[in-house]
Structure formats: C-alpha cells, structure tokens
C-alpha cells in the first residue's frame, strides 16, 4: 500500500452527516496557499461570514505549514468539517512524521493547553527571537489565540502518522 | 525632519519599501523563510531611523493580504530590537491596518502588547 492510499484509508473521524471537504496533497510549500484558498471558498459556499473565513483560513494555513515543514514522508491529508448547528469548524490534518518531531509537537500542544492563549502567544513571540533557527512554535500559538481553537493531537507510532485536530468556534 | 528612502524589495510574493517616515509592506507573505527578505530590509530601516533621529514611523500594511507566523516573527524581532534601545534612542512604530483583512486586527493587537510604549495600531478604514 503506498503512502497516499494509506493516508486515504485512515478513519479520521469524518462525520458524513456534516458538510465536509477532504483533500490530500504532496508536502509542497506552494500548495499551502492553494489549499487555504480552496478551504476559504468551501466556507464561502457554506455561508460562513467573511471574518470567520479569514480565521479558519489562517488556522488552516499555519497548521499546514507545520505539516509540510515536518513531513517525514510524502502525503498530507486535510479535512474540514462545518457544523452549522453547533457553529463550529473542525480542521483535521494528518501527515507522516518521525517520532522525535511528533513527540515535540504533542508536548508543545499539552503545554499550550495549560496556558491562557494570549499569554502563551506573547511567550512564544519572545521565545521565537531567543531561539532563532529553532522551531518557534509561533504558528500553533497563533491558531490557539487568534482562531480561539481547541487543539489536540495523536501519534500512531507504528504507522508514523500524526493527526492534529483543531476545533474552531464561529 | 528628513525621512528615509530605501529601494523597494519585491520578493517572495511581497513588496517592501520605505518613503519618508512610512514603511510599506504589501502582498501576501506565505514564504517558508520570509526573514531572508524582510530581515535585511528592516535592519536597514532601523539603522536609518536611528541615524536620522526619526521619532515616529508608520508601518502601512493596508495592502498586506496575509502574513504567516514566520513573517510575524520578523516584526516581533523589530519590536524587540526597538524595545531594547536605550531611552533616548527609542522611536515609535504605528501599524496602519486595514479592516478588510481580519488577521491584521488580531495579529497586530497582540504585537502591540509586546511593547505598548513603543508601538500602536490604527485602522485606516474602520468598519461602520
């Protein structure tokens, strides 16, 4: 089974009762703005207002940047689900990652979720200057604060697949 | 007061230029390493501001459609560098934003929190 087929076969919790968009692509940086634009058009069709579209678009772009930057093998899958009744959008990003990067990501999300979003974003901004060259973690902090997202992640060690979920209130 | 003039930098989907006491950043920044273009430009702006003893500069981002977190990091770097200056050398940065791009409101508000004594934010075309 090739990497794409494997990614596509993952049960990533898509509730087909909801309006959804599910896309897979090569981990190429140039595809990120295309995916962002595609997601924004999907939300426009589903009558999410302009301000919320920007919020979700920014979150999708930052999460995809992380996925592309730390991709271990080919293949990124992103699913967007719009829950109209609950006024929520769910972003699910699945990609291959080595254990070291995945563990660091899980640790960072755990640390982030213990903090106030603004304080954490400011902390990460200052850290990004102190540790130039290291992964600044600014993208995740931005999604946490600016999109008011609840972020969780899981790592499947056998398949080397990391799944990040962001629930964004509208 | 004499202003500054720096030739435009057009790279990585963005345009950077400085005229008088205004710096313009426009386009769409989603490059993986925008610091390659932004950092040398900002360093030149910062040095010229100090050289000409300018006390306030406007950073006009009203035509900046998107700035990724790597780009935000470059602005953070500038603000922190400014905050670290000795009192007599400090100047003020006013970010001029557009209400058309929602990210500007949230990102620039947070950036101003980093150094409220040296930075401020204004919306050029506030929504009614």
Tab-separated table of C-alpha atoms in Angstrom:
chain	number	residue	atom	x	y	z
A	1	UNK	CA	0.000	0.000	0.000
A	2	UNK	CA	1.570	3.326	-0.978
A	3	UNK	CA	1.652	6.355	1.317
A	4	UNK	CA	-1.293	8.088	-0.303
A	5	UNK	CA	-3.536	5.029	-0.190
A	6	UNK	CA	-2.559	4.550	3.446
A	7	UNK	CA	-3.417	8.162	4.284
A	8	UNK	CA	-6.717	7.959	2.447
A	9	UNK	CA	-7.672	4.765	4.243
A	10	UNK	CA	-7.327	6.300	7.704
A	11	UNK	CA	-10.557	6.728	9.581
A	12	UNK	CA	-10.099	10.324	10.639
A	13	UNK	CA	-13.472	10.797	12.236
A	14	UNK	CA	-15.216	12.458	9.308
A	15	UNK	CA	-18.862	12.684	10.152
A	16	UNK	CA	-20.528	12.462	6.771
A	17	UNK	CA	-23.687	13.929	8.225
A	18	UNK	CA	-21.768	17.215	8.291
A	19	UNK	CA	-20.705	19.396	5.381
A	20	UNK	CA	-17.109	18.453	4.691
A	21	UNK	CA	-14.129	18.847	2.403
A	22	UNK	CA	-11.355	16.239	2.375
A	23	UNK	CA	-8.158	16.866	0.421
A	24	UNK	CA	-4.773	15.139	0.092
A	25	UNK	CA	-1.634	16.545	-1.458
A	26	UNK	CA	2.148	16.373	-1.779
A	27	UNK	CA	4.024	18.138	1.012
A	28	UNK	CA	4.918	21.039	-1.282
A	29	UNK	CA	5.007	24.518	0.265
A	30	UNK	CA	3.476	26.047	-2.882
A	31	UNK	CA	0.286	24.035	-2.317
A	32	UNK	CA	-0.428	25.669	1.056
A	33	UNK	CA	-1.899	28.949	-0.299
A	34	UNK	CA	-3.901	26.894	-2.805
A	35	UNK	CA	-5.313	24.710	-0.018
A	36	UNK	CA	-6.075	27.832	2.066
A	37	UNK	CA	-7.915	29.430	-0.821
A	38	UNK	CA	-9.808	26.188	-1.537
A	39	UNK	CA	-10.903	25.959	2.129
A	40	UNK	CA	-11.986	29.621	2.152
A	41	UNK	CA	-14.097	29.039	-0.978
A	42	UNK	CA	-15.651	25.956	0.643
A	43	UNK	CA	-16.638	28.021	3.688
A	44	UNK	CA	-17.988	30.833	1.493
A	45	UNK	CA	-20.285	28.331	-0.236
A	46	UNK	CA	-21.426	27.211	3.203
A	47	UNK	CA	-22.301	30.764	4.208
A	48	UNK	CA	-19.729	31.273	6.932
A	49	UNK	CA	-19.146	35.036	7.236
A	50	UNK	CA	-16.037	36.766	5.941
A	51	UNK	CA	-14.407	37.343	9.323
A	52	UNK	CA	-14.784	33.689	10.272
A	53	UNK	CA	-13.486	32.566	6.883
A	54	UNK	CA	-10.247	34.524	7.468
A	55	UNK	CA	-9.979	32.993	10.945
A	56	UNK	CA	-10.293	29.423	9.671
A	57	UNK	CA	-8.120	30.143	6.608
A	58	UNK	CA	-5.288	31.450	8.785
A	59	UNK	CA	-5.543	28.427	11.101
A	60	UNK	CA	-5.509	26.008	8.153
A	61	UNK	CA	-2.501	27.728	6.624
A	62	UNK	CA	-0.473	27.665	9.855
A	63	UNK	CA	-1.289	24.016	10.582
A	64	UNK	CA	-0.434	23.014	7.025
A	65	UNK	CA	2.878	24.912	7.235
A	66	UNK	CA	3.769	22.788	10.272
A	67	UNK	CA	2.680	19.620	8.493
A	68	UNK	CA	4.720	20.396	5.372
A	69	UNK	CA	7.775	21.560	7.337
A	70	UNK	CA	7.992	18.408	9.457
A	71	UNK	CA	6.704	15.858	6.982
A	72	UNK	CA	8.707	12.669	7.170
A	73	UNK	CA	7.406	11.005	4.014
A	74	UNK	CA	5.072	12.006	1.209
A	75	UNK	CA	1.464	12.878	1.789
A	76	UNK	CA	-0.678	15.326	3.726
A	77	UNK	CA	-4.381	14.971	4.217
A	78	UNK	CA	-6.617	17.724	5.476
A	79	UNK	CA	-10.281	17.507	6.269
A	80	UNK	CA	-12.544	20.471	7.000
A	81	UNK	CA	-15.963	19.933	8.533
A	82	UNK	CA	-18.509	22.617	9.070
A	83	UNK	CA	-21.024	22.002	11.847
A	84	UNK	CA	-23.667	24.649	11.159
A	85	UNK	CA	-25.893	23.856	14.157
A	86	UNK	CA	-23.016	23.992	16.639
A	87	UNK	CA	-21.328	26.946	14.863
A	88	UNK	CA	-18.042	25.042	14.707
A	89	UNK	CA	-15.473	24.248	12.063
A	90	UNK	CA	-13.184	21.249	12.587
A	91	UNK	CA	-9.798	21.040	10.878
A	92	UNK	CA	-8.115	17.638	10.840
A	93	UNK	CA	-4.567	17.394	9.482
A	94	UNK	CA	-2.892	14.021	9.022
A	95	UNK	CA	0.701	13.583	7.926
A	96	UNK	CA	3.737	11.363	8.303
A	97	UNK	CA	6.224	12.411	10.931
A	98	UNK	CA	9.208	10.912	12.686
A	99	UNK	CA	8.807	10.160	16.365
A	100	UNK	CA	11.056	12.988	17.553
A	101	UNK	CA	9.049	15.722	15.814
A	102	UNK	CA	5.744	14.124	16.738
A	103	UNK	CA	6.693	13.927	20.428
A	104	UNK	CA	7.808	17.545	20.398
A	105	UNK	CA	4.514	18.574	18.804
A	106	UNK	CA	2.436	16.627	21.340
A	107	UNK	CA	4.448	18.109	24.213
A	108	UNK	CA	4.007	21.624	22.864
A	109	UNK	CA	0.242	21.223	22.453
A	110	UNK	CA	-0.029	19.874	26.001
A	111	UNK	CA	1.982	22.823	27.329
A	112	UNK	CA	-0.092	25.275	25.278
A	113	UNK	CA	-3.417	23.935	26.513
A	114	UNK	CA	-2.412	24.638	30.127
A	115	UNK	CA	-1.994	28.343	29.403
A	116	UNK	CA	-4.016	31.435	28.647
A	117	UNK	CA	-3.954	31.860	24.850
A	118	UNK	CA	-2.748	35.493	24.830
A	119	UNK	CA	-0.046	34.905	27.440
A	120	UNK	CA	1.137	31.846	25.562
A	121	UNK	CA	1.216	33.662	22.200
A	122	UNK	CA	3.257	36.504	23.711
A	123	UNK	CA	5.583	33.969	25.362
A	124	UNK	CA	6.114	32.214	22.005
A	125	UNK	CA	6.757	35.541	20.277
A	126	UNK	CA	9.540	36.331	22.747
A	127	UNK	CA	10.891	32.770	22.512
A	128	UNK	CA	10.966	32.952	18.709
A	129	UNK	CA	13.556	35.706	18.989
A	130	UNK	CA	15.617	33.993	21.695
A	131	UNK	CA	15.787	30.733	19.764
A	132	UNK	CA	16.232	31.837	16.183
A	133	UNK	CA	16.728	28.818	13.978
A	134	UNK	CA	14.843	26.507	16.313
A	135	UNK	CA	11.183	25.695	15.710
A	136	UNK	CA	9.471	28.763	17.169
A	137	UNK	CA	6.031	27.168	17.681
A	138	UNK	CA	4.538	30.516	16.777
A	139	UNK	CA	2.086	29.057	14.261
A	140	UNK	CA	0.378	26.807	16.808
A	141	UNK	CA	0.214	29.624	19.364
A	142	UNK	CA	-1.297	31.880	16.711
A	143	UNK	CA	-4.026	29.340	15.901
A	144	UNK	CA	-4.680	28.843	19.626
A	145	UNK	CA	-5.080	32.570	20.277
A	146	UNK	CA	-6.305	34.180	17.060
A	147	UNK	CA	-8.673	31.412	15.985
A	148	UNK	CA	-9.676	30.534	19.563
A	149	UNK	CA	-9.090	26.910	18.566
A	150	UNK	CA	-9.041	23.904	20.836
A	151	UNK	CA	-6.134	21.826	19.540
A	152	UNK	CA	-5.415	18.162	20.200
A	153	UNK	CA	-3.009	15.695	18.583
A	154	UNK	CA	-2.311	11.973	18.471
A	155	UNK	CA	0.625	9.975	17.128
A	156	UNK	CA	0.469	6.470	15.729
A	157	UNK	CA	3.981	5.150	16.290
A	158	UNK	CA	3.573	2.088	14.079
A	159	UNK	CA	2.257	3.970	11.071
A	160	UNK	CA	4.350	7.084	11.861
A	161	UNK	CA	1.263	9.207	11.366
A	162	UNK	CA	0.412	12.305	13.358
A	163	UNK	CA	-3.119	13.669	13.477
A	164	UNK	CA	-3.814	17.225	14.632
A	165	UNK	CA	-7.383	18.355	15.272
A	166	UNK	CA	-8.432	21.978	15.724
A	167	UNK	CA	-11.990	22.834	16.748
A	168	UNK	CA	-12.712	26.442	15.851
A	169	UNK	CA	-15.811	28.175	17.222
A	170	UNK	CA	-17.573	30.526	14.796
B	1	UNK	CA	12.597	66.376	9.529
B	2	UNK	CA	14.349	64.358	6.823
B	3	UNK	CA	12.810	60.999	6.067
B	4	UNK	CA	14.291	57.810	4.734
B	5	UNK	CA	14.302	56.302	1.277
B	6	UNK	CA	15.023	52.659	0.630
B	7	UNK	CA	14.672	50.996	-2.754
B	8	UNK	CA	11.732	48.600	-2.944
B	9	UNK	CA	12.344	44.923	-2.322
B	10	UNK	CA	9.997	42.741	-4.361
B	11	UNK	CA	10.500	39.091	-3.474
B	12	UNK	CA	8.633	36.056	-2.169
B	13	UNK	CA	5.197	37.465	-3.038
B	14	UNK	CA	5.700	40.673	-1.064
B	15	UNK	CA	6.830	44.237	-1.641
B	16	UNK	CA	8.753	46.228	0.973
B	17	UNK	CA	9.576	49.898	0.619
B	18	UNK	CA	10.284	52.949	2.756
B	19	UNK	CA	9.477	56.545	1.827
B	20	UNK	CA	9.733	59.486	4.207
B	21	UNK	CA	8.522	58.218	7.556
B	22	UNK	CA	6.371	55.397	6.175
B	23	UNK	CA	7.307	51.781	5.574
B	24	UNK	CA	5.021	49.856	3.228
B	25	UNK	CA	4.638	46.087	3.409
B	26	UNK	CA	2.239	44.664	0.848
B	27	UNK	CA	1.367	41.448	-0.959
B	28	UNK	CA	0.958	38.017	0.541
B	29	UNK	CA	3.633	36.524	2.798
B	30	UNK	CA	3.474	32.742	2.896
B	31	UNK	CA	7.121	32.005	2.106
B	32	UNK	CA	8.774	29.361	4.367
B	33	UNK	CA	11.640	31.750	5.228
B	34	UNK	CA	10.434	35.319	4.677
B	35	UNK	CA	13.177	36.528	7.021
B	36	UNK	CA	15.589	36.150	4.081
B	37	UNK	CA	13.960	39.237	2.534
B	38	UNK	CA	12.378	41.027	5.487
B	39	UNK	CA	15.248	40.961	7.997
B	40	UNK	CA	17.861	42.838	5.889
B	41	UNK	CA	15.238	45.412	4.866
B	42	UNK	CA	14.078	46.045	8.446
B	43	UNK	CA	17.678	46.284	9.657
B	44	UNK	CA	18.342	48.978	7.052
B	45	UNK	CA	15.157	50.842	8.025
B	46	UNK	CA	16.008	50.602	11.740
B	47	UNK	CA	19.564	51.868	11.205
B	48	UNK	CA	18.417	54.795	9.045
B	49	UNK	CA	15.761	55.785	11.587
B	50	UNK	CA	18.455	55.916	14.271
B	51	UNK	CA	20.879	57.754	12.010
B	52	UNK	CA	18.290	60.421	11.105
B	53	UNK	CA	16.906	60.548	14.650
B	54	UNK	CA	13.325	59.949	13.472
B	55	UNK	CA	10.978	59.605	16.420
B	56	UNK	CA	7.898	58.042	14.814
B	57	UNK	CA	7.427	55.772	11.834
B	58	UNK	CA	4.260	54.388	10.233
B	59	UNK	CA	4.226	50.787	9.011
B	60	UNK	CA	1.469	50.664	6.418
B	61	UNK	CA	0.192	47.108	5.964
B	62	UNK	CA	-3.208	48.009	4.491
B	63	UNK	CA	-2.319	46.099	1.294
B	64	UNK	CA	-0.829	43.099	3.085
B	65	UNK	CA	-3.315	40.332	2.400
B	66	UNK	CA	-1.639	37.690	4.554
B	67	UNK	CA	1.401	37.324	6.801
B	68	UNK	CA	2.355	33.878	8.067
B	69	UNK	CA	3.801	33.290	11.531
B	70	UNK	CA	7.352	33.267	10.138
B	71	UNK	CA	6.671	36.785	8.832
B	72	UNK	CA	5.153	37.866	12.154
B	73	UNK	CA	8.363	36.675	13.808
B	74	UNK	CA	10.312	39.267	11.759
B	75	UNK	CA	8.062	42.066	13.049
B	76	UNK	CA	8.461	40.708	16.594
B	77	UNK	CA	12.226	40.849	16.092
B	78	UNK	CA	11.972	44.526	15.062
B	79	UNK	CA	9.755	45.450	18.022
B	80	UNK	CA	12.062	43.662	20.492
B	81	UNK	CA	15.127	45.335	18.988
B	82	UNK	CA	13.409	48.699	19.368
B	83	UNK	CA	12.368	47.974	22.973
B	84	UNK	CA	15.952	47.112	23.869
B	85	UNK	CA	17.295	50.512	22.781
B	86	UNK	CA	18.332	52.995	25.456
B	87	UNK	CA	15.598	55.542	26.235
B	88	UNK	CA	16.963	58.470	24.212
B	89	UNK	CA	17.262	56.396	21.050
B	90	UNK	CA	13.804	54.818	21.103
B	91	UNK	CA	11.261	55.683	18.422
B	92	UNK	CA	7.599	54.765	17.934
B	93	UNK	CA	6.096	52.441	15.344
B	94	UNK	CA	2.459	52.909	14.330
B	95	UNK	CA	0.999	49.950	12.408
B	96	UNK	CA	-1.596	51.157	9.931
B	97	UNK	CA	-4.009	48.266	9.309
B	98	UNK	CA	-6.979	47.520	7.090
B	99	UNK	CA	-10.311	46.231	8.388
B	100	UNK	CA	-10.567	44.235	5.154
B	101	UNK	CA	-8.120	41.633	6.483
B	102	UNK	CA	-9.296	40.173	9.766
B	103	UNK	CA	-5.886	38.679	10.663
B	104	UNK	CA	-4.430	42.202	10.918
B	105	UNK	CA	-6.726	43.138	13.781
B	106	UNK	CA	-5.808	40.105	15.884
B	107	UNK	CA	-2.120	39.765	14.955
B	108	UNK	CA	-1.233	43.441	15.235
B	109	UNK	CA	-3.148	43.856	18.501
B	110	UNK	CA	-1.029	41.072	20.002
B	111	UNK	CA	2.170	42.513	18.567
B	112	UNK	CA	1.428	45.880	20.196
B	113	UNK	CA	1.027	44.100	23.579
B	114	UNK	CA	4.724	43.189	23.334
B	115	UNK	CA	5.797	46.810	23.640
B	116	UNK	CA	2.873	49.213	24.188
B	117	UNK	CA	5.236	52.095	24.951
B	118	UNK	CA	6.896	51.864	21.523
B	119	UNK	CA	4.104	50.590	19.274
B	120	UNK	CA	0.497	51.375	18.420
B	121	UNK	CA	-2.083	50.232	15.893
B	122	UNK	CA	-4.582	52.213	13.862
B	123	UNK	CA	-7.196	51.038	11.380
B	124	UNK	CA	-7.175	53.043	8.156
B	125	UNK	CA	-10.713	52.155	7.099
B	126	UNK	CA	-12.657	51.066	10.184
B	127	UNK	CA	-15.878	49.180	9.551
B	128	UNK	CA	-19.035	51.136	10.260
